[in-house]
Amino acid sequence: MTMTCKSLILIGQSNNLGGIIPSLFYKGSISNRFDYNIFASATFIPGKSTVQGHTYPGRNSEMYVQPSFIYKYSDALNFAVGYTYVNGNNFTEVRETEQQVWQQVILEHKAGRGLMSHRIRLVENLKNDISPVLNYQIAFEKPLEGRVLDAGEFYFSAFNESFLNLSGMSEFYSANWTFVGLGYKTLKFGKIEVGPLIQTTFVPQQSNNTLFLLQVLWLTDSRMFERK
């Protein structure tokens, strides 16, 4: 979820592109032990850009939809399985489609006045020629007022996610995503987070592709629709 409007510029050995990525994270409850999540985002490149001599107009460059089911083993540990659908290509006009299935484990613990989480996800592309990728994400969230985040208060949010290619046929460290943002917990509609998201893909023997995005993320759950 991003609102930065920059044209593509070439710096050193990287292709750099700016855009905006509005995103939604919705959480629903199935039972005391099981939840489901739906994450969706759309990446917009608002201005004309040039990559390796090719000029592209402003466009909706990528659509991303990801439903998942979660088993809550404890307050600190949960397991999930999910599916990811991606359509588009941020650095060309040729739209590509990827479909992935994945399994993950998340461990959470307190860190000072904040909460830290560690997520390990094994992603398998449904195309047989693409090997599994291991993702490791470390995230941190901290209220800016007091020890507990209450409605009407701001909080700090950040994460770093590493993408590790397990095939040995290409770059082992294939991509990295970093986000730092400011969040606000509303009275009725969940939380809103805004901040820069940097997505870098490392391409063997080519220029790296980097997106500088302003992410605007809405996190909500099924309680928003409950009758009072």
PDB file of C-alpha atoms in Angstrom:
ATOM      1  CA  MET A   1       0.000   0.000   0.000  1.00  0.00           C
ATOM      2  CA  THR A   2       1.995   2.812  -1.238  1.00  0.00           C
ATOM      3  CA  MET A   3       1.472   6.390  -2.311  1.00  0.00           C
ATOM      4  CA  THR A   4       4.914   7.543  -3.436  1.00  0.00           C
ATOM      5  CA  CYS A   5       4.970   8.804  -7.024  1.00  0.00           C
ATOM      6  CA  LYS A   6       8.417   8.540  -8.583  1.00  0.00           C
ATOM      7  CA  SER A   7       9.541   7.861 -12.098  1.00  0.00           C
ATOM      8  CA  LEU A   8      11.944   5.019 -12.615  1.00  0.00           C
ATOM      9  CA  ILE A   9      15.571   6.050 -12.312  1.00  0.00           C
ATOM     10  CA  LEU A  10      18.690   4.012 -12.795  1.00  0.00           C
ATOM     11  CA  ILE A  11      21.231   4.180 -10.000  1.00  0.00           C
ATOM     12  CA  GLY A  12      24.329   2.023 -10.166  1.00  0.00           C
ATOM     13  CA  GLN A  13      23.354  -1.589 -10.862  1.00  0.00           C
ATOM     14  CA  SER A  14      19.682  -1.328  -9.891  1.00  0.00           C
ATOM     15  CA  ASN A  15      16.397  -0.591 -11.624  1.00  0.00           C
ATOM     16  CA  ASN A  16      14.481   1.633  -9.212  1.00  0.00           C
ATOM     17  CA  LEU A  17      10.768   2.291  -9.448  1.00  0.00           C
ATOM     18  CA  GLY A  18       8.349   4.172  -7.187  1.00  0.00           C
ATOM     19  CA  GLY A  19       4.664   3.562  -6.590  1.00  0.00           C
ATOM     20  CA  ILE A  20       1.804   3.044  -4.171  1.00  0.00           C
ATOM     21  CA  ILE A  21       0.506  -0.229  -2.756  1.00  0.00           C
ATOM     22  CA  PRO A  22      -2.874  -0.120  -0.969  1.00  0.00           C
ATOM     23  CA  SER A  23      -3.419  -3.367   0.952  1.00  0.00           C
ATOM     24  CA  LEU A  24      -6.016  -5.140   3.051  1.00  0.00           C
ATOM     25  CA  PHE A  25      -5.554  -7.748   5.787  1.00  0.00           C
ATOM     26  CA  TYR A  26      -8.787  -9.331   7.023  1.00  0.00           C
ATOM     27  CA  LYS A  27      -8.970 -11.852   9.876  1.00  0.00           C
ATOM     28  CA  GLY A  28     -11.942 -14.085  10.663  1.00  0.00           C
ATOM     29  CA  SER A  29     -12.563 -16.654  13.381  1.00  0.00           C
ATOM     30  CA  ILE A  30     -13.708 -20.225  12.715  1.00  0.00           C
ATOM     31  CA  SER A  31     -13.381 -21.598  16.270  1.00  0.00           C
ATOM     32  CA  ASN A  32     -11.273 -21.153  19.385  1.00  0.00           C
ATOM     33  CA  ARG A  33      -8.391 -22.902  17.632  1.00  0.00           C
ATOM     34  CA  PHE A  34      -8.852 -21.974  13.971  1.00  0.00           C
ATOM     35  CA  ASP A  35      -8.841 -18.636  12.120  1.00  0.00           C
ATOM     36  CA  TYR A  36      -8.715 -17.612   8.493  1.00  0.00           C
ATOM     37  CA  ASN A  37      -6.964 -14.618   6.926  1.00  0.00           C
ATOM     38  CA  ILE A  38      -7.298 -12.847   3.589  1.00  0.00           C
ATOM     39  CA  PHE A  39      -4.557 -10.507   2.372  1.00  0.00           C
ATOM     40  CA  ALA A  40      -4.914  -8.532  -0.860  1.00  0.00           C
ATOM     41  CA  SER A  41      -2.924  -5.719  -2.454  1.00  0.00           C
ATOM     42  CA  ALA A  42      -2.583  -3.806  -5.715  1.00  0.00           C
ATOM     43  CA  THR A  43       0.643  -2.120  -6.813  1.00  0.00           C
ATOM     44  CA  PHE A  44       0.287   1.076  -8.836  1.00  0.00           C
ATOM     45  CA  ILE A  45       3.109   2.739 -10.779  1.00  0.00           C
ATOM     46  CA  PRO A  46       1.558   6.199 -11.328  1.00  0.00           C
ATOM     47  CA  GLY A  47       4.112   7.756 -13.649  1.00  0.00           C
ATOM     48  CA  LYS A  48       5.824   6.915 -16.915  1.00  0.00           C
ATOM     49  CA  SER A  49       8.979   4.850 -16.359  1.00  0.00           C
ATOM     50  CA  THR A  50      11.924   3.551 -18.348  1.00  0.00           C
ATOM     51  CA  VAL A  51      13.593   0.210 -17.620  1.00  0.00           C
ATOM     52  CA  GLN A  52      16.618  -0.930 -19.643  1.00  0.00           C
ATOM     53  CA  GLY A  53      15.665   1.324 -22.550  1.00  0.00           C
ATOM     54  CA  HIS A  54      11.951   0.426 -22.592  1.00  0.00           C
ATOM     55  CA  THR A  55       9.373   3.087 -21.649  1.00  0.00           C
ATOM     56  CA  TYR A  56       6.185   2.084 -19.819  1.00  0.00           C
ATOM     57  CA  PRO A  57       3.116   4.186 -18.949  1.00  0.00           C
ATOM     58  CA  GLY A  58       1.626   4.569 -15.486  1.00  0.00           C
ATOM     59  CA  ARG A  59      -0.263   1.402 -14.656  1.00  0.00           C
ATOM     60  CA  ASN A  60      -1.639  -1.079 -12.143  1.00  0.00           C
ATOM     61  CA  SER A  61       1.398  -3.326 -12.274  1.00  0.00           C
ATOM     62  CA  GLU A  62       0.495  -6.161  -9.908  1.00  0.00           C
ATOM     63  CA  MET A  63      -2.500  -7.775  -8.171  1.00  0.00           C
ATOM     64  CA  TYR A  64      -1.873 -10.007  -5.152  1.00  0.00           C
ATOM     65  CA  VAL A  65      -4.442 -12.196  -3.297  1.00  0.00           C
ATOM     66  CA  GLN A  66      -3.581 -14.555  -0.448  1.00  0.00           C
ATOM     67  CA  PRO A  67      -6.095 -16.539   1.665  1.00  0.00           C
ATOM     68  CA  SER A  68      -4.891 -18.773   4.506  1.00  0.00           C
ATOM     69  CA  PHE A  69      -6.063 -20.976   7.377  1.00  0.00           C
ATOM     70  CA  ILE A  70      -4.433 -20.767  10.815  1.00  0.00           C
ATOM     71  CA  TYR A  71      -4.187 -23.247  13.677  1.00  0.00           C
ATOM     72  CA  LYS A  72      -3.551 -21.477  17.004  1.00  0.00           C
ATOM     73  CA  TYR A  73      -1.455 -23.879  19.050  1.00  0.00           C
ATOM     74  CA  SER A  74      -0.977 -21.278  21.804  1.00  0.00           C
ATOM     75  CA  ASP A  75      -0.910 -17.513  22.301  1.00  0.00           C
ATOM     76  CA  ALA A  76       2.729 -17.509  21.166  1.00  0.00           C
ATOM     77  CA  LEU A  77       2.757 -20.164  18.434  1.00  0.00           C
ATOM     78  CA  ASN A  78       0.588 -20.803  15.383  1.00  0.00           C
ATOM     79  CA  PHE A  79       0.733 -22.756  12.140  1.00  0.00           C
ATOM     80  CA  ALA A  80      -0.841 -21.937   8.778  1.00  0.00           C
ATOM     81  CA  VAL A  81      -1.342 -23.134   5.213  1.00  0.00           C
ATOM     82  CA  GLY A  82      -2.235 -20.830   2.377  1.00  0.00           C
ATOM     83  CA  TYR A  83      -2.484 -20.044  -1.319  1.00  0.00           C
ATOM     84  CA  THR A  84      -1.102 -17.020  -3.204  1.00  0.00           C
ATOM     85  CA  TYR A  85      -2.243 -15.678  -6.569  1.00  0.00           C
ATOM     86  CA  VAL A  86      -0.128 -12.995  -8.253  1.00  0.00           C
ATOM     87  CA  ASN A  87      -0.902 -11.366 -11.597  1.00  0.00           C
ATOM     88  CA  GLY A  88       1.308  -8.720 -13.175  1.00  0.00           C
ATOM     89  CA  ASN A  89       4.902  -7.601 -13.505  1.00  0.00           C
ATOM     90  CA  ASN A  90       6.183  -4.415 -11.917  1.00  0.00           C
ATOM     91  CA  PHE A  91       9.042  -3.861 -14.341  1.00  0.00           C
ATOM     92  CA  THR A  92       7.401  -4.709 -17.694  1.00  0.00           C
ATOM     93  CA  GLU A  93       3.957  -4.487 -19.303  1.00  0.00           C
ATOM     94  CA  VAL A  94       3.902  -8.260 -19.843  1.00  0.00           C
ATOM     95  CA  ARG A  95       1.541  -9.597 -17.190  1.00  0.00           C
ATOM     96  CA  GLU A  96       2.592 -12.914 -15.690  1.00  0.00           C
ATOM     97  CA  THR A  97       0.618 -15.176 -13.369  1.00  0.00           C
ATOM     98  CA  GLU A  98       2.013 -17.085 -10.409  1.00  0.00           C
ATOM     99  CA  GLN A  99       0.161 -19.495  -8.154  1.00  0.00           C
ATOM    100  CA  GLN A 100       1.765 -20.718  -4.961  1.00  0.00           C
ATOM    101  CA  VAL A 101       0.955 -22.937  -2.003  1.00  0.00           C
ATOM    102  CA  TRP A 102       2.782 -22.562   1.290  1.00  0.00           C
ATOM    103  CA  GLN A 103       3.085 -23.645   4.915  1.00  0.00           C
ATOM    104  CA  GLN A 104       4.338 -21.495   7.769  1.00  0.00           C
ATOM    105  CA  VAL A 105       4.989 -21.252  11.486  1.00  0.00           C
ATOM    106  CA  ILE A 106       4.871 -18.012  13.532  1.00  0.00           C
ATOM    107  CA  LEU A 107       6.419 -17.542  16.963  1.00  0.00           C
ATOM    108  CA  GLU A 108       5.653 -14.379  18.953  1.00  0.00           C
ATOM    109  CA  HIS A 109       7.261 -13.019  22.107  1.00  0.00           C
ATOM    110  CA  LYS A 110       7.516  -9.789  24.042  1.00  0.00           C
ATOM    111  CA  ALA A 111      10.479  -7.512  23.353  1.00  0.00           C
ATOM    112  CA  GLY A 112      10.632  -4.632  25.810  1.00  0.00           C
ATOM    113  CA  ARG A 113       7.306  -2.781  25.542  1.00  0.00           C
ATOM    114  CA  GLY A 114       6.627  -4.277  22.121  1.00  0.00           C
ATOM    115  CA  LEU A 115       5.798  -7.572  20.446  1.00  0.00           C
ATOM    116  CA  MET A 116       8.212  -9.383  18.126  1.00  0.00           C
ATOM    117  CA  SER A 117       7.273 -12.170  15.721  1.00  0.00           C
ATOM    118  CA  HIS A 118       9.302 -14.647  13.688  1.00  0.00           C
ATOM    119  CA  ARG A 119       7.674 -16.194  10.612  1.00  0.00           C
ATOM    120  CA  ILE A 120       9.178 -19.048   8.600  1.00  0.00           C
ATOM    121  CA  ARG A 121       7.309 -19.903   5.389  1.00  0.00           C
ATOM    122  CA  LEU A 122       8.036 -22.575   2.770  1.00  0.00           C
ATOM    123  CA  VAL A 123       6.613 -21.515  -0.605  1.00  0.00           C
ATOM    124  CA  GLU A 124       6.141 -23.870  -3.540  1.00  0.00           C
ATOM    125  CA  ASN A 125       5.202 -22.537  -6.969  1.00  0.00           C
ATOM    126  CA  LEU A 126       2.601 -24.601  -8.822  1.00  0.00           C
ATOM    127  CA  LYS A 127       4.828 -24.430 -11.896  1.00  0.00           C
ATOM    128  CA  ASN A 128       7.019 -27.520 -11.724  1.00  0.00           C
ATOM    129  CA  ASP A 129      10.111 -25.731 -13.033  1.00  0.00           C
ATOM    130  CA  ILE A 130      10.348 -23.323 -10.083  1.00  0.00           C
ATOM    131  CA  SER A 131      11.941 -24.594  -6.875  1.00  0.00           C
ATOM    132  CA  PRO A 132      10.718 -23.957  -3.306  1.00  0.00           C
ATOM    133  CA  VAL A 133      11.579 -20.671  -1.614  1.00  0.00           C
ATOM    134  CA  LEU A 134      12.079 -20.247   2.127  1.00  0.00           C
ATOM    135  CA  ASN A 135      10.893 -16.902   3.560  1.00  0.00           C
ATOM    136  CA  TYR A 136      11.969 -15.608   6.942  1.00  0.00           C
ATOM    137  CA  GLN A 137      10.235 -12.524   8.322  1.00  0.00           C
ATOM    138  CA  ILE A 138      11.067 -10.776  11.577  1.00  0.00           C
ATOM    139  CA  ALA A 139       8.517  -8.150  12.669  1.00  0.00           C
ATOM    140  CA  PHE A 140       8.114  -5.738  15.576  1.00  0.00           C
ATOM    141  CA  GLU A 141       5.158  -3.710  16.832  1.00  0.00           C
ATOM    142  CA  LYS A 142       5.207  -1.260  19.744  1.00  0.00           C
ATOM    143  CA  PRO A 143       2.544   1.066  21.206  1.00  0.00           C
ATOM    144  CA  LEU A 144       3.611   4.693  21.356  1.00  0.00           C
ATOM    145  CA  GLU A 145       1.422   5.377  24.402  1.00  0.00           C
ATOM    146  CA  GLY A 146       1.646   3.092  27.418  1.00  0.00           C
ATOM    147  CA  ARG A 147       2.229  -0.658  27.380  1.00  0.00           C
ATOM    148  CA  VAL A 148      -1.008  -1.765  25.708  1.00  0.00           C
ATOM    149  CA  LEU A 149      -2.356  -0.545  22.375  1.00  0.00           C
ATOM    150  CA  ASP A 150      -5.840   0.886  22.916  1.00  0.00           C
ATOM    151  CA  ALA A 151      -8.306   2.306  20.409  1.00  0.00           C
ATOM    152  CA  GLY A 152      -7.462   5.866  19.434  1.00  0.00           C
ATOM    153  CA  GLU A 153      -3.705   5.360  19.888  1.00  0.00           C
ATOM    154  CA  PHE A 154      -0.693   5.228  17.555  1.00  0.00           C
ATOM    155  CA  TYR A 155       1.936   2.493  17.295  1.00  0.00           C
ATOM    156  CA  PHE A 156       5.221   1.716  15.520  1.00  0.00           C
ATOM    157  CA  SER A 157       5.417  -1.212  13.072  1.00  0.00           C
ATOM    158  CA  ALA A 158       8.336  -2.691  11.129  1.00  0.00           C
ATOM    159  CA  PHE A 159       9.408  -5.907   9.423  1.00  0.00           C
ATOM    160  CA  ASN A 160      12.153  -7.385   7.278  1.00  0.00           C
ATOM    161  CA  GLU A 161      11.525 -10.421   5.079  1.00  0.00           C
ATOM    162  CA  SER A 162      14.231 -12.484   3.371  1.00  0.00           C
ATOM    163  CA  PHE A 163      13.560 -14.796   0.409  1.00  0.00           C
ATOM    164  CA  LEU A 164      15.937 -17.759   0.134  1.00  0.00           C
ATOM    165  CA  ASN A 165      16.000 -19.858  -3.051  1.00  0.00           C
ATOM    166  CA  LEU A 166      16.572 -23.536  -2.208  1.00  0.00           C
ATOM    167  CA  SER A 167      17.391 -24.821  -5.705  1.00  0.00           C
ATOM    168  CA  GLY A 168      21.032 -23.757  -5.930  1.00  0.00           C
ATOM    169  CA  MET A 169      20.374 -22.859  -9.574  1.00  0.00           C
ATOM    170  CA  SER A 170      20.062 -19.085  -9.035  1.00  0.00           C
ATOM    171  CA  GLU A 171      20.701 -16.430  -6.388  1.00  0.00           C
ATOM    172  CA  PHE A 172      20.340 -18.027  -2.928  1.00  0.00           C
ATOM    173  CA  TYR A 173      19.304 -14.676  -1.419  1.00  0.00           C
ATOM    174  CA  SER A 174      16.750 -13.918  -4.105  1.00  0.00           C
ATOM    175  CA  ALA A 175      14.781 -10.977  -2.619  1.00  0.00           C
ATOM    176  CA  ASN A 176      14.331  -8.758   0.425  1.00  0.00           C
ATOM    177  CA  TRP A 177      11.363  -6.679   1.639  1.00  0.00           C
ATOM    178  CA  THR A 178      11.632  -4.020   4.348  1.00  0.00           C
ATOM    179  CA  PHE A 179       8.838  -1.943   5.892  1.00  0.00           C
ATOM    180  CA  VAL A 180       8.838   0.769   8.589  1.00  0.00           C
ATOM    181  CA  GLY A 181       5.616   2.544   9.390  1.00  0.00           C
ATOM    182  CA  LEU A 182       3.291   4.347  11.746  1.00  0.00           C
ATOM    183  CA  GLY A 183       0.009   2.721  12.727  1.00  0.00           C
ATOM    184  CA  TYR A 184      -3.238   3.909  14.280  1.00  0.00           C
ATOM    185  CA  LYS A 185      -5.871   1.759  15.995  1.00  0.00           C
ATOM    186  CA  THR A 186      -9.337   3.089  15.207  1.00  0.00           C
ATOM    187  CA  LEU A 187     -12.350   2.835  17.480  1.00  0.00           C
ATOM    188  CA  LYS A 188     -14.372   0.499  15.223  1.00  0.00           C
ATOM    189  CA  PHE A 189     -12.619  -0.283  11.953  1.00  0.00           C
ATOM    190  CA  GLY A 190      -9.363  -1.966  12.926  1.00  0.00           C
ATOM    191  CA  LYS A 191      -5.886  -0.562  12.330  1.00  0.00           C
ATOM    192  CA  ILE A 192      -4.276   1.551   9.603  1.00  0.00           C
ATOM    193  CA  GLU A 193      -0.536   1.454   8.861  1.00  0.00           C
ATOM    194  CA  VAL A 194       1.347   3.838   6.550  1.00  0.00           C
ATOM    195  CA  GLY A 195       5.027   3.803   5.674  1.00  0.00           C
ATOM    196  CA  PRO A 196       7.716   3.042   3.083  1.00  0.00           C
ATOM    197  CA  LEU A 197       8.012  -0.508   1.759  1.00  0.00           C
ATOM    198  CA  ILE A 198      11.158  -1.412  -0.176  1.00  0.00           C
ATOM    199  CA  GLN A 199      11.031  -4.578  -2.301  1.00  0.00           C
ATOM    200  CA  THR A 200      14.316  -5.673  -3.892  1.00  0.00           C
ATOM    201  CA  THR A 201      14.740  -8.654  -6.224  1.00  0.00           C
ATOM    202  CA  PHE A 202      18.291  -9.854  -6.886  1.00  0.00           C
ATOM    203  CA  VAL A 203      18.658 -10.963 -10.519  1.00  0.00           C
ATOM    204  CA  PRO A 204      21.764 -13.036 -11.396  1.00  0.00           C
ATOM    205  CA  GLN A 205      24.173 -11.222 -13.741  1.00  0.00           C
ATOM    206  CA  GLN A 206      21.631  -8.412 -14.269  1.00  0.00           C
ATOM    207  CA  SER A 207      20.563  -5.176 -12.630  1.00  0.00           C
ATOM    208  CA  ASN A 208      18.637  -5.659  -9.402  1.00  0.00           C
ATOM    209  CA  ASN A 209      14.980  -4.580  -9.425  1.00  0.00           C
ATOM    210  CA  THR A 210      13.897  -2.347  -6.524  1.00  0.00           C
ATOM    211  CA  LEU A 211      10.454  -0.935  -5.765  1.00  0.00           C
ATOM    212  CA  PHE A 212      10.151   2.076  -3.445  1.00  0.00           C
ATOM    213  CA  LEU A 213       6.540   1.993  -2.326  1.00  0.00           C
ATOM    214  CA  LEU A 214       4.347   3.864   0.090  1.00  0.00           C
ATOM    215  CA  GLN A 215       2.249   1.165   1.744  1.00  0.00           C
ATOM    216  CA  VAL A 216      -1.189   1.970   3.153  1.00  0.00           C
ATOM    217  CA  LEU A 217      -2.420  -1.127   4.981  1.00  0.00           C
ATOM    218  CA  TRP A 218      -5.853  -1.628   6.524  1.00  0.00           C
ATOM    219  CA  LEU A 219      -5.985  -4.446   9.098  1.00  0.00           C
ATOM    220  CA  THR A 220      -9.455  -5.467  10.230  1.00  0.00           C
ATOM    221  CA  ASP A 221     -11.431  -8.517  11.362  1.00  0.00           C
ATOM    222  CA  SER A 222     -14.874 -10.046  11.501  1.00  0.00           C
ATOM    223  CA  ARG A 223     -15.775  -8.190  14.718  1.00  0.00           C
ATOM    224  CA  MET A 224     -16.288  -5.049  12.649  1.00  0.00           C
ATOM    225  CA  PHE A 225     -19.478  -6.616  11.254  1.00  0.00           C
ATOM    226  CA  GLU A 226     -20.877  -7.876  14.539  1.00  0.00           C
ATOM    227  CA  ARG A 227     -24.096  -6.241  15.688  1.00  0.00           C
ATOM    228  CA  LYS A 228     -23.868  -4.313  18.931  1.00  0.00           C
TER     229      LYS A 228
END
